[in-house]
């Protein structure tokens, strides 16, 4: 017999092994957590999500379309109100005379009309005669060049 047969460490180790063997024998076999019911529930939930995803997406997009159409209808209503106001102004003869004087430079009989120049002293050559003598691509290039110049140098 070995000398350490009765040692405390050896006895504790043997007791621990026996206790562990009893515990593992007493514990029931571990069942799988994914039962048939859980798998069926997961399948039903996934099918519901897949089945409802498209209608929900359509619902949300249609709600945004409805909001856009309502906004457009409000904008059209505001434009209609502005046009009605403008039509009412054009029914007034005084407003018509004012607009004719301002935009068409009309004068009443007995009045003298004047055109006041801006005073810069810069006169431009008549574009019709000069532009008609050149090829079209030169006219196009000149307009592109003049558009590229800064506002103060035009």
Backbone as a chain_set.jsonl record, in Angstrom:
{"seq": "XXXXXXXXXXXXXXXXXXXXXXXXXXXXXXXXXXXXXXXXXXXXXXXXXXXXXXXXXXXXXXXXXXXXXXXXXXXXXXXXXXXXXXXXXXXXXXXXXXXXXXXXXXXXXXXXXXXXXXXXXXXXXXXXXXXXXXXXXXXXXXXXXXXXXXXXXX", "coords": {"N": [[0.822, -1.185, 0.0], [0.436, 2.153, -0.763], [2.033, 4.898, 0.818], [0.791, 7.329, 0.925], [-1.854, 6.811, 0.96], [-3.64, 7.273, 2.931], [-3.571, 9.933, 3.232], [-4.661, 13.317, 3.692], [-5.142, 14.932, 1.45], [-5.411, 13.064, -0.566], [-7.669, 11.676, 0.281], [-9.6, 13.778, 0.189], [-9.62, 14.318, -2.519], [-10.613, 11.915, -3.545], [-13.146, 11.921, -2.376], [-14.237, 14.169, -3.632], [-14.343, 13.292, -6.286], [-16.164, 11.232, -6.087], [-18.442, 12.656, -5.256], [-18.842, 14.305, -7.47], [-19.435, 12.386, -9.382], [-21.87, 11.428, -8.4], [-23.439, 13.75, -8.641], [-23.519, 14.213, -11.429], [-24.776, 11.905, -12.233], [-27.263, 12.239, -11.102], [-28.302, 14.475, -12.347], [-30.635, 15.393, -14.851], [-30.747, 14.495, -18.327], [-29.613, 16.908, -20.598], [-31.809, 18.923, -22.39], [-32.426, 19.898, -25.746], [-32.66, 23.316, -26.528], [-34.145, 24.346, -28.636], [-37.131, 23.561, -29.35], [-39.816, 21.741, -30.923], [-42.113, 23.318, -30.906], [-41.024, 25.867, -30.524], [-39.556, 26.129, -32.875], [-41.63, 26.054, -34.758], [-43.02, 28.364, -33.987], [-41.049, 30.302, -34.531], [-40.891, 29.981, -37.296], [-43.493, 30.756, -38.082], [-43.48, 33.432, -37.243], [-41.42, 34.495, -38.849], [-42.558, 34.093, -41.379], [-44.773, 35.773, -41.172], [-43.504, 38.265, -40.955], [-42.251, 38.398, -43.446], [-44.495, 38.284, -45.085], [-45.865, 40.619, -44.423], [-44.109, 42.684, -44.919], [-43.939, 43.9, -47.534], [-46.607, 45.042, -47.935], [-46.603, 46.9, -45.822], [-44.491, 48.539, -46.514], [-45.525, 49.599, -48.889], [-47.71, 50.966, -47.818], [-46.448, 52.962, -46.284], [-45.069, 54.361, -48.293], [-47.233, 55.239, -49.825], [-48.482, 56.917, -48.015], [-46.588, 58.962, -47.86], [-46.757, 59.855, -50.49], [-49.366, 60.819, -50.501], [-49.095, 62.931, -48.707], [-47.365, 64.552, -50.209], [-49.032, 65.157, -52.39], [-51.04, 66.589, -51.096], [-49.578, 68.81, -50.257], [-48.892, 69.869, -52.759], [-51.445, 70.51, -53.661], [-52.115, 72.528, -51.852], [-50.193, 74.436, -52.57], [-51.032, 74.931, -55.197], [-53.516, 76.023, -54.655], [-52.742, 78.376, -53.35], [-51.414, 79.645, -55.472], [-53.576, 79.961, -57.185], [-55.096, 81.777, -55.699], [-53.375, 84.002, -55.794], [-53.421, 84.518, -58.554], [-56.107, 85.152, -58.897], [-56.231, 87.514, -57.418], [-54.517, 89.071, -58.978], [-55.966, 89.124, -61.363], [-58.189, 90.56, -60.523], [-56.952, 93.023, -60.028], [-56.213, 93.719, -62.629], [-58.659, 94.33, -63.671], [-59.159, 96.879, -62.932], [-59.126, 100.05, -64.344], [-57.269, 102.08, -63.766], [-55.023, 100.707, -62.846], [-54.327, 99.313, -65.141], [-53.587, 101.463, -66.833], [-51.373, 102.375, -65.37], [-49.602, 100.157, -65.567], [-49.239, 100.101, -68.336], [-47.909, 102.504, -68.746], [-45.58, 102.052, -67.295], [-44.364, 99.613, -68.3], [-44.669, 99.62, -71.103], [-44.025, 102.139, -71.864], [-45.936, 104.093, -72.455], [-47.532, 107.221, -73.093], [-49.777, 109.771, -72.074], [-52.12, 111.64, -74.091], [-50.89, 114.788, -74.969], [-48.8, 114.758, -73.181], [-45.226, 114.658, -72.84], [-42.903, 112.275, -73.694], [-39.966, 110.938, -72.23], [-36.8, 109.353, -72.462], [-34.52, 108.299, -70.262], [-31.118, 107.927, -70.1], [-28.665, 105.813, -68.548], [-26.329, 107.167, -67.963], [-23.699, 106.266, -68.152], [-22.271, 106.486, -70.462], [-21.525, 104.522, -72.162], [-22.017, 103.12, -75.187], [-23.668, 100.734, -77.089], [-23.065, 98.868, -80.034], [-25.364, 98.388, -82.705], [-26.75, 95.279, -82.522], [-28.026, 93.679, -84.357], [-27.304, 94.235, -87.102], [-24.535, 93.88, -87.056], [-24.281, 91.271, -86.059], [-25.502, 89.792, -88.035], [-23.703, 89.687, -90.12], [-21.671, 87.992, -89.427], [-20.528, 84.555, -88.977], [-22.632, 82.008, -87.46], [-21.425, 80.556, -85.397], [-19.446, 82.204, -84.393], [-20.957, 84.214, -83.202], [-22.16, 82.695, -81.22], [-19.901, 81.968, -79.706], [-19.068, 84.487, -78.813], [-21.195, 85.162, -77.12], [-20.851, 83.236, -75.169], [-18.345, 83.96, -74.164], [-18.952, 86.516, -73.152], [-20.698, 85.788, -71.125], [-18.99, 84.537, -69.362], [-17.479, 86.566, -68.284], [-16.789, 88.661, -65.431], [-19.334, 90.382, -63.504], [-18.917, 93.175, -63.309], [-17.319, 93.836, -65.488], [-18.644, 93.599, -67.886]], "CA": [[0.0, 0.0, 0.0], [1.226, 3.377, -0.782], [2.055, 5.612, 2.085], [-0.084, 8.494, 0.897], [-3.204, 6.333, 0.812], [-4.455, 7.84, 3.997], [-3.32, 11.36, 3.393], [-5.854, 14.151, 3.621], [-5.335, 15.39, 0.072], [-5.879, 11.931, -1.353], [-9.045, 11.422, 0.684], [-10.454, 14.85, -0.334], [-9.715, 14.137, -3.964], [-11.508, 10.784, -3.771], [-14.491, 12.358, -2.023], [-14.683, 15.076, -4.688], [-14.675, 12.511, -7.474], [-17.41, 10.51, -5.811], [-19.543, 13.627, -5.248], [-19.071, 14.718, -8.852], [-20.099, 11.281, -10.08], [-23.263, 11.406, -7.951], [-24.14, 14.909, -9.2], [-23.742, 14.041, -12.868], [-25.769, 10.845, -12.408], [-28.565, 12.727, -10.653], [-28.767, 15.525, -13.259], [-31.284, 14.817, -16.037], [-30.082, 14.781, -19.603], [-29.899, 18.271, -21.044], [-32.618, 18.939, -23.599], [-32.139, 20.936, -26.712], [-33.53, 24.458, -26.279], [-34.998, 24.57, -29.795], [-38.132, 22.504, -29.417], [-40.663, 21.794, -32.117], [-42.991, 24.479, -30.78], [-40.227, 27.081, -30.742], [-39.224, 26.186, -34.302], [-42.856, 26.425, -35.455], [-43.272, 29.769, -33.688], [-40.082, 31.09, -35.296], [-41.287, 29.903, -38.706], [-44.688, 31.576, -38.25], [-43.08, 34.839, -37.113], [-40.676, 34.877, -40.057], [-43.473, 34.181, -42.514], [-45.558, 36.993, -40.992], [-42.659, 39.413, -41.287], [-42.076, 38.417, -44.901], [-45.779, 38.556, -45.726], [-46.313, 41.981, -44.145], [-43.087, 43.686, -45.248], [-44.297, 44.635, -48.745], [-47.75, 45.949, -47.719], [-46.23, 48.007, -44.928], [-43.67, 49.465, -47.31], [-46.458, 50.288, -49.773], [-48.504, 51.883, -46.994], [-45.613, 54.116, -45.937], [-44.81, 55.156, -49.498], [-48.473, 55.902, -50.219], [-48.701, 58.023, -47.08], [-45.732, 60.078, -48.272], [-47.332, 60.384, -51.727], [-50.549, 61.598, -50.126], [-48.614, 64.191, -48.129], [-46.864, 65.364, -51.319], [-50.174, 65.648, -53.164], [-51.709, 67.633, -50.309], [-48.738, 70.004, -50.33], [-49.059, 70.433, -54.095], [-52.781, 71.113, -53.731], [-52.049, 73.8, -51.133], [-49.432, 75.367, -53.413], [-51.89, 75.311, -56.318], [-54.539, 76.924, -54.109], [-52.113, 79.684, -53.126], [-51.196, 80.242, -56.795], [-54.886, 80.368, -57.671], [-55.456, 83.016, -54.997], [-52.558, 85.089, -56.357], [-53.925, 84.826, -59.891], [-57.399, 85.848, -58.751], [-55.926, 88.889, -57.017], [-53.96, 89.756, -60.143], [-57.074, 89.365, -62.298], [-58.988, 91.657, -59.975], [-56.21, 94.276, -60.261], [-56.26, 94.07, -64.048], [-59.998, 94.846, -63.973], [-59.15, 98.307, -62.592], [-58.515, 100.816, -65.446], [-56.111, 102.846, -63.298], [-53.885, 99.774, -62.798], [-53.947, 99.04, -66.53], [-52.829, 102.636, -67.295], [-50.077, 102.391, -64.674], [-48.739, 99.129, -66.144], [-48.904, 100.508, -69.703], [-46.884, 103.552, -68.64], [-44.328, 101.502, -66.77], [-43.735, 98.572, -69.112], [-44.72, 99.898, -72.535], [-43.612, 103.53, -72.02], [-47.015, 104.875, -73.043], [-47.789, 108.538, -72.517], [-51.127, 110.255, -72.346], [-52.113, 112.732, -75.074], [-50.473, 116.072, -74.417], [-47.585, 114.579, -72.387], [-44.005, 114.419, -73.604], [-42.182, 111.136, -73.13], [-38.516, 111.015, -72.224], [-36.056, 108.148, -72.087], [-33.317, 108.74, -69.56], [-30.076, 106.919, -70.129], [-28.081, 105.614, -67.227], [-25.242, 108.117, -67.759], [-22.367, 105.661, -68.183], [-21.592, 106.905, -71.67], [-21.186, 103.352, -72.967], [-23.047, 102.818, -76.176], [-23.395, 99.452, -77.737], [-23.361, 98.858, -81.463], [-26.566, 97.596, -82.979], [-26.359, 93.878, -82.625], [-28.668, 93.023, -85.496], [-26.531, 94.368, -88.347], [-23.21, 93.308, -86.851], [-24.388, 89.831, -85.869], [-25.938, 89.149, -89.266], [-22.589, 89.565, -91.051], [-20.715, 86.977, -88.958], [-21.098, 83.188, -88.892], [-23.383, 81.757, -86.228], [-20.577, 80.03, -84.318], [-18.764, 83.334, -83.761], [-21.947, 84.84, -82.316], [-22.309, 81.809, -80.067], [-18.696, 82.072, -78.894], [-19.086, 85.794, -78.149], [-22.136, 85.126, -75.997], [-20.234, 82.424, -74.102], [-17.305, 84.8, -73.558], [-19.555, 87.588, -72.348], [-21.295, 85.18, -69.936], [-17.916, 84.166, -68.446], [-16.856, 87.762, -67.704], [-17.41, 89.101, -64.185], [-20.452, 91.303, -63.697], [-18.464, 94.558, -63.439], [-16.56, 94.056, -66.724], [-19.487, 93.383, -69.072]], "C": [[0.855, 1.232, 0.0], [1.054, 4.128, 0.521], [1.076, 6.776, 2.091], [-1.554, 8.118, 0.746], [-4.132, 6.958, 1.841], [-4.207, 9.33, 4.196], [-4.621, 12.135, 3.157], [-6.144, 14.562, 2.186], [-5.908, 14.278, -0.783], [-7.335, 11.627, -1.01], [-9.998, 12.484, 0.128], [-10.661, 14.706, -1.836], [-10.686, 13.017, -4.29], [-12.949, 11.164, -3.455], [-15.068, 13.288, -3.105], [-15.082, 14.33, -5.939], [-15.987, 11.757, -7.275], [-18.607, 11.46, -5.843], [-19.868, 14.083, -6.663], [-19.791, 13.628, -9.629], [-21.566, 11.202, -9.682], [-24.066, 12.558, -8.574], [-24.446, 14.699, -10.671], [-24.722, 12.922, -13.153], [-27.162, 11.349, -12.066], [-29.147, 13.77, -11.61], [-29.423, 14.884, -14.475], [-30.517, 15.213, -17.302], [-30.54, 16.153, -20.1], [-30.662, 18.222, -22.366], [-32.186, 20.076, -24.507], [-33.137, 22.08, -26.504], [-34.492, 24.717, -27.436], [-35.956, 23.39, -29.919], [-38.932, 22.655, -30.701], [-41.588, 23.001, -32.086], [-42.235, 25.771, -31.073], [-39.878, 27.225, -32.22], [-40.451, 26.598, -35.11], [-43.197, 27.898, -35.222], [-42.32, 30.674, -34.472], [-40.448, 31.106, -36.774], [-42.504, 30.777, -38.975], [-44.323, 33.056, -38.181], [-42.33, 35.308, -38.359], [-41.609, 35.005, -41.257], [-44.371, 35.409, -42.398], [-44.752, 38.232, -41.367], [-42.496, 39.527, -42.801], [-43.387, 38.792, -45.593], [-46.214, 40.004, -45.537], [-45.309, 43.056, -44.555], [-43.497, 44.522, -46.462], [-45.518, 45.533, -48.536], [-47.416, 47.125, -46.806], [-45.387, 49.026, -45.681], [-44.554, 50.259, -48.272], [-47.274, 51.323, -49.006], [-47.708, 53.14, -46.685], [-45.359, 54.986, -47.164], [-46.077, 55.872, -49.966], [-48.802, 57.053, -49.282], [-47.832, 59.223, -47.456], [-46.238, 60.688, -49.584], [-48.554, 61.251, -51.443], [-50.128, 62.946, -49.547], [-48.08, 65.111, -49.229], [-48.016, 65.951, -52.132], [-50.933, 66.74, -52.41], [-50.909, 68.94, -50.344], [-48.878, 70.663, -51.694], [-50.424, 71.103, -54.25], [-52.799, 72.447, -52.99], [-51.287, 74.847, -51.938], [-50.281, 75.85, -54.59], [-52.996, 76.256, -55.844], [-53.982, 78.314, -53.866], [-51.866, 80.391, -54.456], [-52.515, 80.727, -57.397], [-55.345, 81.664, -57.001], [-54.677, 84.205, -55.547], [-53.072, 85.493, -57.737], [-55.279, 85.534, -59.843], [-57.191, 87.301, -58.334], [-55.397, 89.691, -58.195], [-55.057, 90.056, -61.167], [-57.947, 90.517, -61.817], [-58.271, 92.994, -60.169], [-56.298, 94.699, -61.708], [-57.651, 94.55, -64.468], [-60.089, 96.353, -63.703], [-58.463, 99.086, -63.718], [-57.296, 101.613, -64.997], [-54.858, 101.959, -63.252], [-53.397, 99.456, -64.208], [-53.137, 100.206, -67.084], [-51.441, 102.669, -66.658], [-49.116, 101.369, -65.287], [-48.332, 99.481, -67.573], [-47.835, 101.589, -69.678], [-45.535, 102.936, -68.23], [-43.642, 100.57, -67.757], [-43.681, 98.903, -70.597], [-44.324, 101.331, -72.874], [-44.676, 104.354, -72.752], [-47.104, 106.218, -72.328], [-49.199, 108.948, -72.908], [-51.054, 111.384, -73.387], [-51.792, 114.059, -74.382], [-49.226, 115.958, -73.552], [-46.404, 114.35, -73.311], [-43.247, 113.287, -72.923], [-40.684, 111.315, -73.259], [-37.945, 109.649, -71.877], [-34.748, 108.635, -71.501], [-32.313, 107.612, -69.609], [-29.405, 106.86, -68.77], [-26.87, 106.5, -66.959], [-23.861, 107.502, -67.78], [-21.599, 106.079, -69.419], [-21.196, 105.75, -72.565], [-22.343, 103.092, -73.919], [-22.681, 101.51, -76.84], [-23.797, 99.546, -79.2], [-24.62, 98.047, -81.687], [-26.179, 96.153, -83.262], [-26.931, 93.218, -83.866], [-27.81, 93.073, -86.748], [-25.173, 93.699, -88.205], [-23.288, 91.786, -86.75], [-24.785, 89.122, -87.157], [-24.78, 88.925, -90.231], [-21.605, 88.472, -90.639], [-21.367, 85.604, -88.958], [-21.729, 82.956, -87.515], [-22.488, 81.31, -85.087], [-19.773, 81.144, -83.659], [-19.707, 84.073, -82.817], [-22.127, 84.005, -81.04], [-21.108, 81.949, -79.135], [-18.635, 83.42, -78.157], [-20.056, 85.813, -76.974], [-21.586, 84.301, -74.849], [-19.152, 83.234, -73.401], [-17.902, 85.89, -72.681], [-20.207, 87.029, -71.09], [-20.223, 84.823, -68.898], [-17.288, 85.366, -67.752], [-17.535, 88.091, -66.378], [-18.434, 90.199, -64.433], [-19.994, 92.746, -63.915], [-17.79, 94.857, -64.766], [-17.391, 93.863, -67.972], [-19.791, 94.642, -69.781]], "O": [[1.871, 1.317, 0.69], [0.049, 3.992, 1.218], [0.584, 7.167, 3.149], [-2.397, 8.964, 0.448], [-5.321, 7.134, 1.576], [-4.593, 9.906, 5.214], [-5.545, 11.651, 2.503], [-7.299, 14.535, 1.761], [-6.779, 14.51, -1.621], [-8.142, 11.353, -1.898], [-11.081, 12.148, -0.352], [-11.754, 14.947, -2.349], [-11.496, 13.145, -5.208], [-13.869, 10.777, -4.177], [-16.247, 13.196, -3.444], [-16.06, 14.694, -6.591], [-16.81, 11.662, -8.186], [-19.659, 11.122, -6.386], [-21.038, 14.232, -7.016], [-20.663, 13.921, -10.447], [-22.422, 10.94, -10.528], [-25.213, 12.378, -8.982], [-25.559, 14.993, -11.107], [-25.423, 12.946, -14.165], [-28.141, 10.926, -12.681], [-30.366, 13.929, -11.675], [-28.872, 13.959, -15.071], [-29.738, 16.166, -17.302], [-31.72, 16.494, -20.021], [-30.236, 17.581, -23.326], [-31.646, 21.086, -24.056], [-34.33, 21.835, -26.323], [-35.57, 25.267, -27.214], [-35.63, 22.361, -30.512], [-38.731, 23.599, -31.465], [-41.822, 23.636, -33.114], [-42.732, 26.653, -31.773], [-39.904, 28.333, -32.755], [-40.34, 27.398, -36.039], [-43.612, 28.596, -36.146], [-42.739, 31.696, -35.016], [-40.326, 32.139, -37.431], [-42.549, 31.471, -39.99], [-44.813, 33.849, -38.985], [-42.585, 36.402, -38.862], [-41.464, 35.925, -42.062], [-44.702, 36.027, -43.41], [-45.266, 39.14, -42.022], [-42.591, 40.617, -43.366], [-43.384, 39.534, -46.574], [-46.872, 40.563, -46.414], [-45.645, 44.24, -44.534], [-43.406, 45.748, -46.413], [-45.473, 46.699, -48.929], [-47.911, 48.232, -47.017], [-45.552, 50.233, -45.503], [-44.354, 51.461, -48.448], [-47.499, 52.43, -49.495], [-48.22, 54.253, -46.805], [-45.428, 56.212, -47.081], [-45.999, 57.0, -50.454], [-49.349, 58.065, -49.72], [-48.282, 60.366, -47.381], [-46.156, 61.902, -49.772], [-48.748, 62.29, -52.073], [-50.727, 63.976, -49.855], [-48.315, 66.319, -49.19], [-47.972, 67.119, -52.518], [-51.412, 67.7, -53.013], [-51.476, 70.028, -50.446], [-48.974, 71.887, -51.781], [-50.54, 72.143, -54.897], [-53.431, 73.399, -53.45], [-51.687, 76.011, -51.984], [-50.255, 77.03, -54.94], [-53.366, 77.186, -56.561], [-54.648, 79.314, -54.134], [-52.082, 81.598, -54.565], [-52.563, 81.775, -58.041], [-55.912, 82.54, -57.653], [-55.236, 85.284, -55.745], [-53.148, 86.682, -58.049], [-55.555, 86.413, -60.659], [-57.872, 88.204, -58.821], [-55.775, 90.846, -58.391], [-55.067, 91.13, -61.769], [-58.389, 91.348, -62.611], [-58.922, 94.001, -60.447], [-56.439, 95.885, -62.005], [-57.789, 95.131, -65.544], [-61.0, 97.02, -64.196], [-57.304, 98.801, -64.02], [-56.37, 101.802, -65.787], [-53.762, 102.413, -63.582], [-52.194, 99.343, -64.442], [-52.114, 99.991, -67.734], [-50.451, 102.957, -67.33], [-47.944, 101.677, -65.504], [-47.207, 99.196, -67.983], [-46.937, 101.582, -70.52], [-44.489, 103.285, -68.779], [-42.451, 100.726, -68.023], [-42.74, 98.503, -71.282], [-44.291, 101.7, -74.048], [-44.348, 105.211, -73.572], [-46.799, 106.341, -71.141], [-49.732, 108.526, -73.933], [-50.006, 112.013, -73.534], [-52.363, 114.391, -73.344], [-48.637, 116.985, -73.214], [-46.574, 113.895, -74.442], [-42.983, 113.337, -71.722], [-40.194, 111.791, -74.283], [-38.528, 108.892, -71.101], [-33.965, 109.306, -72.173], [-32.607, 106.484, -69.214], [-29.566, 107.76, -67.945], [-26.421, 106.576, -65.815], [-22.902, 108.195, -67.439], [-20.369, 106.027, -69.416], [-20.594, 105.962, -73.617], [-23.483, 102.876, -73.507], [-21.512, 101.234, -77.111], [-24.76, 100.228, -79.548], [-24.906, 97.116, -80.934], [-25.37, 95.87, -84.146], [-26.341, 92.263, -84.372], [-27.61, 92.044, -87.394], [-24.709, 93.028, -89.126], [-22.438, 91.089, -87.305], [-24.434, 87.958, -87.349], [-24.869, 88.045, -91.088], [-20.775, 88.068, -91.453], [-22.592, 85.487, -88.942], [-21.394, 83.63, -86.54], [-22.75, 81.64, -83.93], [-19.448, 81.042, -82.476], [-19.291, 84.511, -81.744], [-22.23, 84.541, -79.937], [-21.271, 82.038, -77.918], [-18.199, 83.48, -77.007], [-19.765, 86.418, -75.942], [-21.822, 84.621, -73.684], [-19.051, 83.2, -72.174], [-17.405, 86.153, -71.586], [-20.268, 87.725, -70.077], [-20.502, 84.805, -67.699], [-16.625, 85.201, -66.728], [-18.727, 87.83, -66.213], [-18.395, 90.868, -65.466], [-20.65, 93.477, -64.658], [-17.692, 96.024, -65.147], [-16.839, 93.966, -69.067], [-20.487, 94.627, -70.796]]}, "num_chains": 1, "name": "protein.A"}
